[in-house]
Coordinates of C-alpha atoms in Angstrom, one line a residue:
Chain E
M1 CA -64.8 23.1 -37.7
R2 CA -61.8 21.0 -37.1
V3 CA -60.9 17.7 -38.8
I4 CA -59.1 15.3 -36.5
T5 CA -57.4 12.2 -37.6
T6 CA -55.9 10.6 -34.4
I7 CA -57.6 9.0 -31.4
E8 CA -55.3 10.8 -29.0
E9 CA -56.0 14.2 -30.4
M10 CA -59.8 13.6 -30.5
Q11 CA -59.8 12.3 -26.9
N12 CA -57.8 15.4 -25.8
A13 CA -60.3 17.8 -27.5
I14 CA -63.2 15.9 -25.7
L15 CA -61.4 16.0 -22.4
H16 CA -61.1 19.8 -22.9
A17 CA -64.7 20.2 -23.8
K18 CA -65.9 18.1 -20.8
K19 CA -63.9 20.1 -18.5
E20 CA -65.7 23.2 -19.8
G21 CA -69.0 21.4 -19.2
L22 CA -70.0 21.2 -22.8
S23 CA -72.5 18.5 -23.8
I24 CA -71.4 16.4 -26.9
G25 CA -73.8 15.1 -29.5
Y26 CA -72.3 12.5 -31.9
V27 CA -73.2 11.2 -35.4
P28 CA -71.2 8.2 -36.5
T29 CA -71.1 7.8 -40.3
M30 CA -69.2 6.0 -43.1
G31 CA -69.1 9.2 -45.1
F32 CA -70.6 10.0 -48.4
L33 CA -73.1 12.0 -46.5
H34 CA -76.7 12.2 -47.7
E35 CA -79.9 14.0 -46.4
G36 CA -80.4 11.3 -43.9
H37 CA -77.0 12.1 -42.2
L38 CA -77.7 15.8 -42.4
T39 CA -81.0 15.5 -40.5
L40 CA -79.1 13.6 -37.8
M41 CA -76.5 16.4 -37.6
E42 CA -79.2 19.0 -37.5
K43 CA -80.8 17.2 -34.6
A44 CA -77.5 16.9 -32.9
R45 CA -76.8 20.6 -33.4
E46 CA -80.2 21.6 -31.7
E47 CA -79.6 19.5 -28.7
N48 CA -75.9 19.7 -27.8
D49 CA -73.2 22.3 -27.2
L50 CA -70.7 20.3 -29.4
V51 CA -71.4 18.3 -32.5
V52 CA -68.9 15.6 -33.4
I53 CA -69.3 13.4 -36.5
S54 CA -67.0 10.6 -37.5
I55 CA -66.3 9.4 -41.0
F56 CA -64.8 5.9 -41.1
V57 CA -65.5 3.1 -43.5
N58 CA -65.2 0.2 -41.0
P59 CA -63.6 -2.8 -42.7
L60 CA -64.8 -5.0 -39.8
Q61 CA -68.4 -4.8 -40.7
F62 CA -67.9 -5.8 -44.4
G63 CA -68.3 -9.5 -45.3
P64 CA -65.8 -11.2 -47.6
T65 CA -68.2 -10.9 -50.5
E66 CA -69.1 -7.3 -49.8
D67 CA -66.9 -4.8 -51.7
L68 CA -65.2 -2.6 -49.1
S69 CA -62.9 -1.0 -51.7
S70 CA -65.7 0.2 -53.9
Y71 CA -67.6 1.8 -51.0
P72 CA -68.2 5.5 -52.2
R73 CA -66.0 8.1 -50.6
D74 CA -65.8 11.8 -51.1
F75 CA -64.3 13.6 -48.2
G76 CA -64.2 17.0 -49.8
R77 CA -67.9 17.1 -50.3
D78 CA -68.6 15.5 -46.9
K79 CA -66.4 18.2 -45.3
E80 CA -68.4 21.0 -47.0
L81 CA -71.8 19.5 -46.0
A82 CA -70.7 19.0 -42.3
Q83 CA -69.4 22.6 -42.2
K84 CA -72.9 23.8 -43.4
Q85 CA -74.5 21.8 -40.6
K86 CA -72.3 23.7 -38.1
V87 CA -70.5 20.5 -37.0
D88 CA -67.6 21.3 -34.6
Y89 CA -65.4 18.3 -35.2
I90 CA -65.0 15.7 -37.9
F91 CA -63.2 12.6 -36.5
F92 CA -61.6 11.1 -39.7
P93 CA -59.2 8.3 -38.7
S94 CA -57.4 6.0 -41.1
V95 CA -57.9 2.2 -40.9
E96 CA -54.4 2.0 -39.5
E97 CA -55.3 4.4 -36.7
M98 CA -58.4 2.5 -35.7
Y99 CA -56.9 -1.0 -36.1
P100 CA -53.1 -0.7 -35.7
R101 CA -52.8 -4.4 -35.1
P102 CA -55.1 -7.5 -34.7
S103 CA -57.4 -6.5 -31.8
S104 CA -57.0 -8.6 -28.7
V105 CA -60.7 -8.0 -27.9
T106 CA -64.0 -7.8 -29.9
V107 CA -67.7 -7.4 -29.2
T108 CA -69.9 -10.2 -30.2
V109 CA -73.7 -9.6 -30.7
K110 CA -75.7 -12.5 -29.6
E111 CA -79.2 -11.3 -30.1
R112 CA -81.2 -9.4 -32.8
T113 CA -78.7 -10.3 -35.6
N114 CA -80.2 -13.4 -37.3
V115 CA -83.3 -11.6 -38.7
L116 CA -83.9 -9.0 -41.4
C117 CA -80.7 -7.9 -43.1
G118 CA -78.5 -9.5 -40.5
K119 CA -79.5 -12.9 -41.7
S120 CA -77.5 -12.6 -44.9
R121 CA -74.6 -10.7 -43.3
P122 CA -73.0 -12.9 -40.7
G123 CA -70.5 -11.0 -38.4
H124 CA -71.7 -7.7 -39.8
F125 CA -73.2 -6.5 -36.5
D126 CA -70.2 -7.7 -34.5
G127 CA -68.2 -5.3 -36.6
V128 CA -70.6 -2.5 -36.1
A129 CA -70.7 -3.1 -32.3
T130 CA -67.0 -3.4 -32.1
V131 CA -66.2 -0.1 -34.0
L132 CA -69.0 1.8 -32.0
T133 CA -67.6 0.6 -28.7
K134 CA -64.2 2.1 -29.9
L135 CA -65.8 5.3 -31.3
F136 CA -68.0 5.8 -28.2
H137 CA -64.9 5.7 -26.1
V138 CA -63.1 8.2 -28.4
V139 CA -65.9 10.7 -28.6
Q140 CA -67.6 10.1 -25.2
P141 CA -70.9 11.7 -26.2
E142 CA -74.0 12.2 -24.0
K143 CA -76.2 11.6 -27.0
A144 CA -75.6 9.6 -30.2
Y145 CA -77.9 9.9 -33.3
F146 CA -79.0 7.0 -35.6
G147 CA -81.4 6.9 -38.4
M148 CA -84.4 4.6 -38.2
K149 CA -84.0 3.7 -41.9
D150 CA -81.6 0.9 -40.6
A151 CA -83.8 0.0 -37.6
Q152 CA -82.0 -3.2 -37.1
Q153 CA -78.8 -1.3 -36.5
V154 CA -80.6 0.9 -34.1
A155 CA -81.9 -2.0 -32.2
V156 CA -78.5 -3.6 -32.0
V157 CA -77.0 -0.3 -30.8
E158 CA -79.7 0.0 -28.2
G159 CA -78.8 -3.4 -26.9
L160 CA -75.1 -2.5 -26.9
V161 CA -75.6 0.7 -24.9
T162 CA -78.1 -0.8 -22.5
D163 CA -76.3 -4.1 -21.8
F164 CA -72.9 -2.5 -21.5
H165 CA -74.2 0.5 -19.5
F166 CA -72.6 3.1 -21.8
P167 CA -73.4 6.5 -20.3
I168 CA -74.9 7.5 -23.6
E169 CA -78.5 8.1 -24.9
I170 CA -79.2 6.7 -28.3
I171 CA -81.5 9.1 -30.3
P172 CA -83.3 7.3 -33.0
V173 CA -84.2 9.7 -35.9
E174 CA -87.1 9.2 -38.3
T175 CA -86.4 8.2 -41.8
V176 CA -86.2 11.1 -44.2
R177 CA -88.5 10.6 -47.2
E178 CA -89.1 12.1 -50.7
K179 CA -92.3 13.9 -51.2
D180 CA -93.9 10.8 -52.5
G181 CA -92.9 8.8 -49.4
L182 CA -89.9 6.9 -50.8
A183 CA -87.2 6.7 -48.2
K184 CA -84.1 8.7 -49.2
S185 CA -81.1 6.6 -50.0
S186 CA -78.0 7.1 -52.1
R187 CA -79.2 3.9 -53.9
N188 CA -82.4 5.6 -55.3
V189 CA -80.4 7.1 -58.2
K190 CA -79.8 3.5 -59.5
L191 CA -83.6 3.0 -60.0
L192 CA -84.7 2.9 -63.7
T193 CA -87.4 5.5 -64.5
K194 CA -90.2 3.0 -64.3
E195 CA -88.8 1.6 -61.0
R196 CA -88.6 5.0 -59.5
E197 CA -92.3 5.4 -60.2
Q198 CA -93.1 2.1 -58.6
A199 CA -90.8 2.6 -55.6
P200 CA -93.3 4.7 -53.4
I201 CA -95.4 1.6 -53.3
L202 CA -93.0 0.2 -50.6
Y203 CA -93.9 2.9 -48.1
Q204 CA -97.5 3.0 -49.2
S205 CA -97.8 -0.7 -48.5
L206 CA -96.5 -0.2 -45.0
L207 CA -99.0 2.7 -44.4
R208 CA -101.9 0.5 -45.7
A209 CA -100.6 -2.2 -43.4
K210 CA -100.7 0.2 -40.5
E211 CA -104.4 1.0 -41.4
I212 CA -105.6 -2.5 -41.5
I213 CA -103.8 -3.1 -38.1
I214 CA -105.5 -0.1 -36.7
E215 CA -108.8 -1.4 -38.0
G216 CA -108.1 -4.6 -36.0
E217 CA -105.9 -7.1 -37.9
R218 CA -103.7 -8.8 -35.4
S219 CA -102.1 -11.7 -37.5
P220 CA -98.5 -10.9 -38.5
Q221 CA -98.8 -13.5 -41.3
K222 CA -101.9 -11.8 -42.8
V223 CA -100.3 -8.4 -42.7
I224 CA -97.1 -9.8 -44.4
S225 CA -99.3 -11.5 -47.1
F226 CA -101.2 -8.2 -47.7
I227 CA -97.9 -6.3 -48.1
T228 CA -96.5 -9.0 -50.3
E229 CA -99.5 -9.0 -52.6
M230 CA -99.4 -5.2 -52.9
I231 CA -95.8 -5.0 -53.9
T232 CA -96.1 -8.0 -56.3
E233 CA -99.0 -6.6 -58.0
K234 CA -97.8 -3.0 -58.4
T235 CA -94.1 -3.3 -58.9
N236 CA -91.5 -5.3 -60.8
A237 CA -89.4 -5.6 -57.7
Q238 CA -88.3 -9.0 -56.2
I239 CA -89.2 -9.3 -52.5
D240 CA -86.1 -10.2 -50.4
Y241 CA -88.0 -10.3 -47.2
I242 CA -91.0 -8.8 -45.5
E243 CA -90.8 -9.6 -41.7
I244 CA -92.5 -8.5 -38.5
Y245 CA -90.7 -8.7 -35.1
S246 CA -91.1 -7.2 -31.7
Y247 CA -89.0 -4.0 -31.3
P248 CA -86.3 -3.5 -30.2
M249 CA -85.7 -7.1 -29.2
L250 CA -86.5 -8.4 -32.7
K251 CA -88.1 -11.5 -31.5
E252 CA -90.8 -13.4 -33.4
V253 CA -94.4 -12.4 -32.7
T254 CA -97.5 -14.5 -33.2
E255 CA -99.9 -11.6 -32.5
L256 CA -99.5 -7.9 -33.2
K257 CA -99.3 -6.2 -29.9
G258 CA -96.8 -4.0 -28.0
K259 CA -94.1 -2.4 -30.0
F260 CA -93.2 -4.1 -33.3
I261 CA -91.5 -3.4 -36.5
I262 CA -92.6 -4.2 -40.1
A263 CA -89.6 -4.2 -42.3
M264 CA -88.9 -5.1 -45.9
A265 CA -86.1 -5.4 -48.4
V266 CA -86.9 -5.5 -52.2
K267 CA -84.7 -5.7 -55.3
F268 CA -85.2 -3.6 -58.2
S269 CA -82.9 -4.3 -61.2
K270 CA -79.9 -2.4 -59.9
A271 CA -80.9 -1.3 -56.4
R272 CA -82.0 -3.1 -53.3
L273 CA -84.2 -0.9 -51.2
I274 CA -85.1 -1.3 -47.5
D275 CA -87.9 0.4 -45.5
N276 CA -89.7 -0.2 -42.2
I277 CA -92.3 1.3 -39.8
I278 CA -92.5 0.7 -36.2
L279 CA -96.0 0.6 -34.5
E280 CA -97.2 0.2 -31.0
I281 CA -100.6 -1.5 -30.1
N282 CA -101.4 -1.3 -26.5
E283 CA -104.7 -2.9 -25.6
K284 CA -106.2 -4.1 -22.4
Chain W
M1 CA -68.6 6.4 2.6
R2 CA -71.7 5.4 0.7
V3 CA -72.8 2.0 -0.5
I4 CA -74.6 2.0 -3.8
T5 CA -76.3 -1.0 -5.2
T6 CA -77.9 0.3 -8.4
I7 CA -76.2 1.2 -11.7
E8 CA -78.4 4.3 -12.1
E9 CA -77.6 5.6 -8.7
M10 CA -73.8 5.0 -9.2
Q11 CA -73.9 6.7 -12.6
N12 CA -75.6 9.7 -11.1
A13 CA -73.2 10.0 -8.3
I14 CA -70.3 9.8 -10.9
L15 CA -72.0 12.4 -13.1
H16 CA -72.2 14.7 -10.2
A17 CA -68.6 14.2 -9.2
K18 CA -67.5 14.8 -12.8
K19 CA -69.4 18.0 -13.0
E20 CA -67.5 19.2 -10.0
G21 CA -64.2 18.2 -11.8
L22 CA -63.3 15.5 -9.3
S23 CA -60.9 12.8 -10.5
I24 CA -62.1 9.2 -10.0
G25 CA -59.9 6.2 -9.0
Y26 CA -61.3 2.8 -9.1
V27 CA -60.6 -0.6 -7.6
P28 CA -62.7 -3.4 -9.0
T29 CA -62.9 -6.4 -6.5
M30 CA -64.9 -9.6 -5.8
G31 CA -64.8 -8.7 -2.2
F32 CA -63.3 -10.7 0.7
L33 CA -60.7 -8.0 0.9
H34 CA -57.2 -8.8 1.7
E35 CA -54.0 -6.7 2.0
G36 CA -53.6 -6.7 -1.7
H37 CA -56.8 -4.9 -2.2
L38 CA -56.0 -2.5 0.6
T39 CA -52.8 -1.6 -1.2
L40 CA -54.7 -0.8 -4.3
M41 CA -57.1 1.4 -2.4
E42 CA -54.3 3.2 -0.7
K43 CA -52.7 3.9 -4.0
A44 CA -56.1 5.0 -5.4
R45 CA -56.6 7.3 -2.4
E46 CA -53.3 9.0 -2.9
E47 CA -53.8 9.7 -6.6
N48 CA -57.5 10.7 -6.9
D49 CA -60.2 13.1 -5.5
L50 CA -62.7 10.2 -5.3
V51 CA -62.1 6.6 -4.6
V52 CA -64.7 4.0 -5.8
I53 CA -64.4 0.3 -5.2
S54 CA -66.8 -2.3 -6.5
I55 CA -67.5 -5.6 -4.8
F56 CA -69.2 -8.0 -7.3
V57 CA -68.7 -11.8 -7.5
N58 CA -69.1 -12.1 -11.3
P59 CA -70.7 -15.4 -12.3
L60 CA -69.6 -14.8 -15.9
Q61 CA -65.9 -15.5 -15.1
F62 CA -66.5 -18.8 -13.3
G63 CA -66.4 -22.0 -15.2
P64 CA -69.0 -24.8 -14.8
T65 CA -66.6 -26.8 -12.6
E66 CA -65.6 -23.7 -10.5
D67 CA -67.6 -23.2 -7.4
L68 CA -69.2 -19.8 -7.6
S69 CA -71.6 -20.4 -4.6
S70 CA -68.7 -21.3 -2.3
Y71 CA -66.7 -18.2 -3.2
P72 CA -66.0 -16.5 0.2
R73 CA -68.1 -13.4 1.1
D74 CA -68.1 -11.1 4.0
F75 CA -69.6 -7.8 3.1
G76 CA -69.7 -6.5 6.8
R77 CA -65.9 -6.9 7.1
D78 CA -65.2 -5.6 3.6
K79 CA -67.2 -2.4 4.4
E80 CA -65.1 -1.9 7.6
L81 CA -61.9 -2.3 5.7
A82 CA -63.0 0.0 2.9
Q83 CA -64.0 2.7 5.4
K84 CA -60.5 2.5 7.0
Q85 CA -59.0 3.1 3.6
K86 CA -61.2 6.2 3.2
V87 CA -63.0 4.9 0.2
D88 CA -65.8 7.2 -0.9
Y89 CA -68.2 4.7 -2.7
I90 CA -68.6 0.9 -2.5
F91 CA -70.6 -0.1 -5.6
F92 CA -72.2 -3.4 -4.5
P93 CA -74.7 -4.5 -7.1
S94 CA -76.6 -7.8 -7.1
V95 CA -76.3 -10.3 -10.0
E96 CA -79.8 -9.4 -11.0
E97 CA -78.7 -5.7 -11.2
M98 CA -75.7 -6.5 -13.4
Y99 CA -77.3 -9.2 -15.6
P100 CA -81.1 -8.5 -15.5
R101 CA -81.5 -10.7 -18.7
P102 CA -79.3 -12.6 -21.0
S103 CA -77.0 -10.0 -22.5
S104 CA -77.3 -9.2 -26.1
V105 CA -73.5 -8.4 -26.4
T106 CA -70.4 -9.8 -24.9
V107 CA -66.7 -9.1 -25.1
T108 CA -64.5 -11.9 -26.5
V109 CA -60.8 -11.9 -25.7
K110 CA -58.8 -13.3 -28.5
E111 CA -55.3 -12.9 -27.4
R112 CA -53.3 -13.6 -24.2
T113 CA -55.8 -16.1 -22.8
N114 CA -54.5 -19.5 -23.8
V115 CA -51.4 -19.4 -21.7
L116 CA -50.7 -19.5 -17.8
C117 CA -53.8 -19.9 -15.7
G118 CA -56.1 -18.9 -18.7
K119 CA -55.3 -22.3 -20.4
S120 CA -57.3 -24.2 -17.8
R121 CA -60.0 -21.7 -17.5
P122 CA -61.7 -21.3 -21.1
G123 CA -64.1 -18.4 -21.2
H124 CA -62.7 -16.9 -17.9
F125 CA -61.2 -13.8 -19.4
D126 CA -64.3 -13.2 -21.7
G127 CA -66.2 -13.0 -18.4
V128 CA -63.6 -10.7 -16.8
A129 CA -63.5 -8.4 -19.9
T130 CA -67.3 -8.3 -20.3
V131 CA -67.9 -7.3 -16.6
L132 CA -65.1 -4.8 -16.6
T133 CA -66.5 -3.2 -19.8
K134 CA -69.8 -2.8 -17.9
L135 CA -68.2 -1.6 -14.7
F136 CA -65.9 0.9 -16.4
H137 CA -69.0 2.4 -18.0
V138 CA -70.7 2.6 -14.7
V139 CA -67.8 4.1 -12.7
Q140 CA -66.1 6.0 -15.5
P141 CA -62.7 6.3 -13.7
E142 CA -59.6 8.1 -14.9
K143 CA -57.5 5.5 -13.3
A144 CA -58.2 1.8 -12.3
Y145 CA -55.9 -0.2 -10.1
F146 CA -55.0 -3.9 -10.6
G147 CA -52.6 -6.1 -8.6
M148 CA -49.7 -7.6 -10.4
K149 CA -50.1 -10.9 -8.6
D150 CA -52.6 -11.7 -11.3
A151 CA -50.3 -10.5 -14.1
Q152 CA -52.3 -12.3 -16.9
Q153 CA -55.5 -10.4 -15.7
V154 CA -53.6 -7.1 -15.9
A155 CA -52.3 -8.0 -19.4
V156 CA -55.8 -8.8 -20.7
V157 CA -57.2 -5.6 -19.1
E158 CA -54.4 -3.6 -20.7
G159 CA -55.4 -5.2 -24.0
L160 CA -59.1 -4.4 -23.4
V161 CA -58.4 -0.7 -22.5
T162 CA -55.9 -0.1 -25.4
D163 CA -57.8 -1.9 -28.0
F164 CA -61.2 -0.4 -27.2
H165 CA -59.7 3.1 -26.4
F166 CA -61.3 3.4 -22.9
P167 CA -60.4 6.8 -21.6
I168 CA -58.9 5.1 -18.6
E169 CA -55.3 4.6 -17.3
I170 CA -54.6 1.1 -15.9
I171 CA -52.3 1.3 -12.9
P172 CA -50.6 -2.1 -12.1
V173 CA -49.7 -2.3 -8.5
E174 CA -46.8 -4.5 -7.2
T175 CA -47.6 -7.8 -5.5
V176 CA -47.7 -7.3 -1.7
R177 CA -45.5 -9.9 0.0
E178 CA -44.9 -11.3 3.6
K179 CA -41.5 -10.5 5.1
D180 CA -40.2 -13.8 3.8
G181 CA -41.2 -12.9 0.3
L182 CA -44.3 -15.1 0.0
A183 CA -46.9 -13.3 -2.1
K184 CA -49.9 -12.4 0.1
S185 CA -53.0 -14.5 -0.7
S186 CA -56.1 -15.5 1.2
R187 CA -55.1 -19.0 0.2
N188 CA -51.9 -19.0 2.3
V189 CA -53.8 -20.0 5.5
K190 CA -54.6 -23.3 3.9
L191 CA -50.9 -24.2 3.8
L192 CA -49.7 -26.9 6.4
T193 CA -46.9 -25.7 8.7
K194 CA -44.2 -27.4 6.7
E195 CA -45.6 -26.1 3.5
R196 CA -45.7 -22.5 4.8
E197 CA -42.1 -22.9 5.7
Q198 CA -41.3 -24.0 2.0
A199 CA -43.6 -21.5 0.3
P200 CA -41.0 -18.6 0.3
I201 CA -39.0 -20.8 -2.1
L202 CA -41.4 -19.8 -4.9
Y203 CA -40.4 -16.2 -4.9
Q204 CA -36.8 -17.0 -4.1
S205 CA -36.5 -19.1 -7.2
L206 CA -37.8 -16.1 -9.2
L207 CA -35.2 -13.8 -7.7
R208 CA -32.5 -16.4 -8.3
A209 CA -33.7 -16.7 -11.9
K210 CA -33.5 -12.9 -12.2
E211 CA -29.9 -13.0 -11.0
I212 CA -28.8 -15.6 -13.6
I213 CA -30.6 -13.6 -16.3
I214 CA -28.7 -10.5 -15.2
E215 CA -25.5 -12.5 -15.3
G216 CA -26.2 -13.4 -18.9
E217 CA -28.6 -16.3 -19.3
R218 CA -30.8 -15.7 -22.2
S219 CA -32.6 -19.1 -22.7
P220 CA -36.1 -19.3 -21.4
Q221 CA -35.9 -23.0 -21.3
K222 CA -32.8 -23.0 -19.1
V223 CA -34.3 -20.5 -16.8
I224 CA -37.5 -22.6 -16.5
S225 CA -35.4 -25.8 -15.8
F226 CA -33.4 -23.8 -13.1
I227 CA -36.7 -22.8 -11.2
T228 CA -38.2 -26.2 -11.7
E229 CA -35.2 -27.9 -10.1
M230 CA -35.1 -25.4 -7.2
I231 CA -38.8 -25.9 -6.5
T232 CA -38.7 -29.6 -6.8
E233 CA -35.7 -30.0 -4.6
K234 CA -36.7 -27.7 -1.9
T235 CA -40.5 -28.1 -1.6
N236 CA -43.1 -30.8 -1.7
A237 CA -45.2 -28.7 -4.1
Q238 CA -46.3 -30.0 -7.3
I239 CA -45.6 -27.7 -10.3
D240 CA -48.6 -26.8 -12.4
Y241 CA -46.7 -24.6 -14.7
I242 CA -43.6 -22.4 -14.9
E243 CA -43.7 -20.4 -18.1
I244 CA -42.0 -17.3 -19.6
Y245 CA -43.8 -15.0 -22.1
S246 CA -43.4 -11.5 -23.6
Y247 CA -45.3 -9.0 -21.6
P248 CA -48.0 -7.7 -21.8
M249 CA -48.6 -9.5 -25.2
L250 CA -48.0 -12.9 -23.6
K251 CA -46.5 -14.3 -26.7
E252 CA -43.8 -17.1 -26.7
V253 CA -40.2 -16.0 -26.6
T254 CA -37.2 -17.9 -27.7
E255 CA -34.7 -15.6 -26.2
L256 CA -34.9 -13.4 -23.1
K257 CA -35.0 -9.8 -24.2
G258 CA -37.4 -6.8 -24.0
K259 CA -40.0 -7.1 -21.3
F260 CA -41.1 -10.5 -20.3
I261 CA -42.8 -12.4 -17.4
I262 CA -41.7 -15.5 -15.5
A263 CA -44.8 -16.9 -14.0
M264 CA -45.6 -20.0 -12.0
A265 CA -48.4 -21.9 -10.4
V266 CA -47.7 -24.7 -7.9
K267 CA -50.0 -27.0 -5.8
F268 CA -49.4 -27.6 -2.2
S269 CA -51.7 -30.2 -0.5
K270 CA -54.6 -27.8 0.0
A271 CA -53.6 -24.5 -1.8
R272 CA -52.6 -23.6 -5.3
L273 CA -50.3 -20.6 -5.2
I274 CA -49.2 -18.3 -8.1
D275 CA -46.4 -15.9 -8.4
N276 CA -44.5 -14.0 -11.0
I277 CA -42.0 -11.4 -11.8
I278 CA -41.6 -9.1 -14.8
L279 CA -38.2 -8.2 -16.1
E280 CA -36.8 -6.1 -18.9
I281 CA -33.6 -6.6 -20.8
N282 CA -32.7 -4.0 -23.2
E283 CA -29.5 -4.7 -25.0
K284 CA -28.1 -3.3 -28.2

């Protein structure tokens, strides 16, 4: 495994690999790797000759009130974990390397941003799309892997790749869960004992919603009410949002059909958790 | 030579060429090819295994008052000319193919736009940068060729490629001129006989400016006055702008040093002509 810190060196290594006909799988991360990331790397390892991950905490996607400087970092540990996953290259550029001067161009995301978590993070997805445009040009993968835990990010990235015709296939990878169904997250350790016991209710409520939809419920509002009630009754969490949209366009739906996402964010005392499921109902 | 109209087919042809290790040179055009374009294709032919040109009149870069529908088109003639230049592929997509739905993402150009011709064309370079981002991903060339006649466009494209790390080299190609120095343009035929006789003064004034700079003049304002006087005295043209900026950043300069551009746009009765030269003064 090689750690590369400059764009030029990374592009040269990629050029070399492409000349040898090697396929490239890519996992972009902000580091502080957890099991979700490892699953992405595992998938990339299975499907490609060469696996590249990047570790870059992208200032562009942090809002002015979001604390960029306190974002957790541990490169030593990340490196060990990547090595275990048989990663070939870690691209680990400095902020100075990625943004040596104010950029003359930026990517603006015009759809799919003003819902779910994007609503409270103006500019966040512009930052994500801009850095991914840069990173995709550096790494030039055939396939890039993203976790479905952040389904909105996957939707935005699918839009970016489709509308800009990147010659890249986006591979969404299912959310990794604890045995009791709780979506894995580095934030779970911040849950109090009682909250940790309640937290599986989030995913359970999504699964119950799935059942009532399969049984015939077609009203988004009724499904949302059902989930709201279940979480309110069985946990002390405060609901940030529970929303249903078409997927991946993230447009409002008045009836549950086609492909759609049920997504939620709830706040426990010291941790805000998100979860979602994607369903598809195709009827005549 | 093959004409390809879909993105998928073009990307497949490129994938195939890359697998065979062929280098790709690319000339993006809006069609109605003239000698300037042919020079770009000639250069691309010399330097690459495969030459791809695109012909696409991009609606996104036309303003609401600019007449997209009357933009001249003649695909039959373009095809013949490209064939003579030994072009391998013409990528000739429909608007529907390039913009099947409102795009969820767009490229915004934040620098180098509010000067020269960009000043009177808000949004123009966003349209150029967005369509080139798409076309670069479709054609995936090692080298892309642009004429220096539109120096501001070259500057914007250099910014796009540098800041987004496209693995593409931009090759600026010198303006093709008539024997009397007039920059070739499809608009030259609109000049009245007397205007055609006067038009070489534009380039002559740039060459004279170069001389006085070499002789020691370092004030942009004095050079601009000199050119203004020469054009006003010797032609009936109306000056739209004569400006000097650093190149390629297109920042204002107070003293002539480093690399800079002297650019002008003047209006004859039925034709607006542009021209420019780029100079470099490196003194201790």
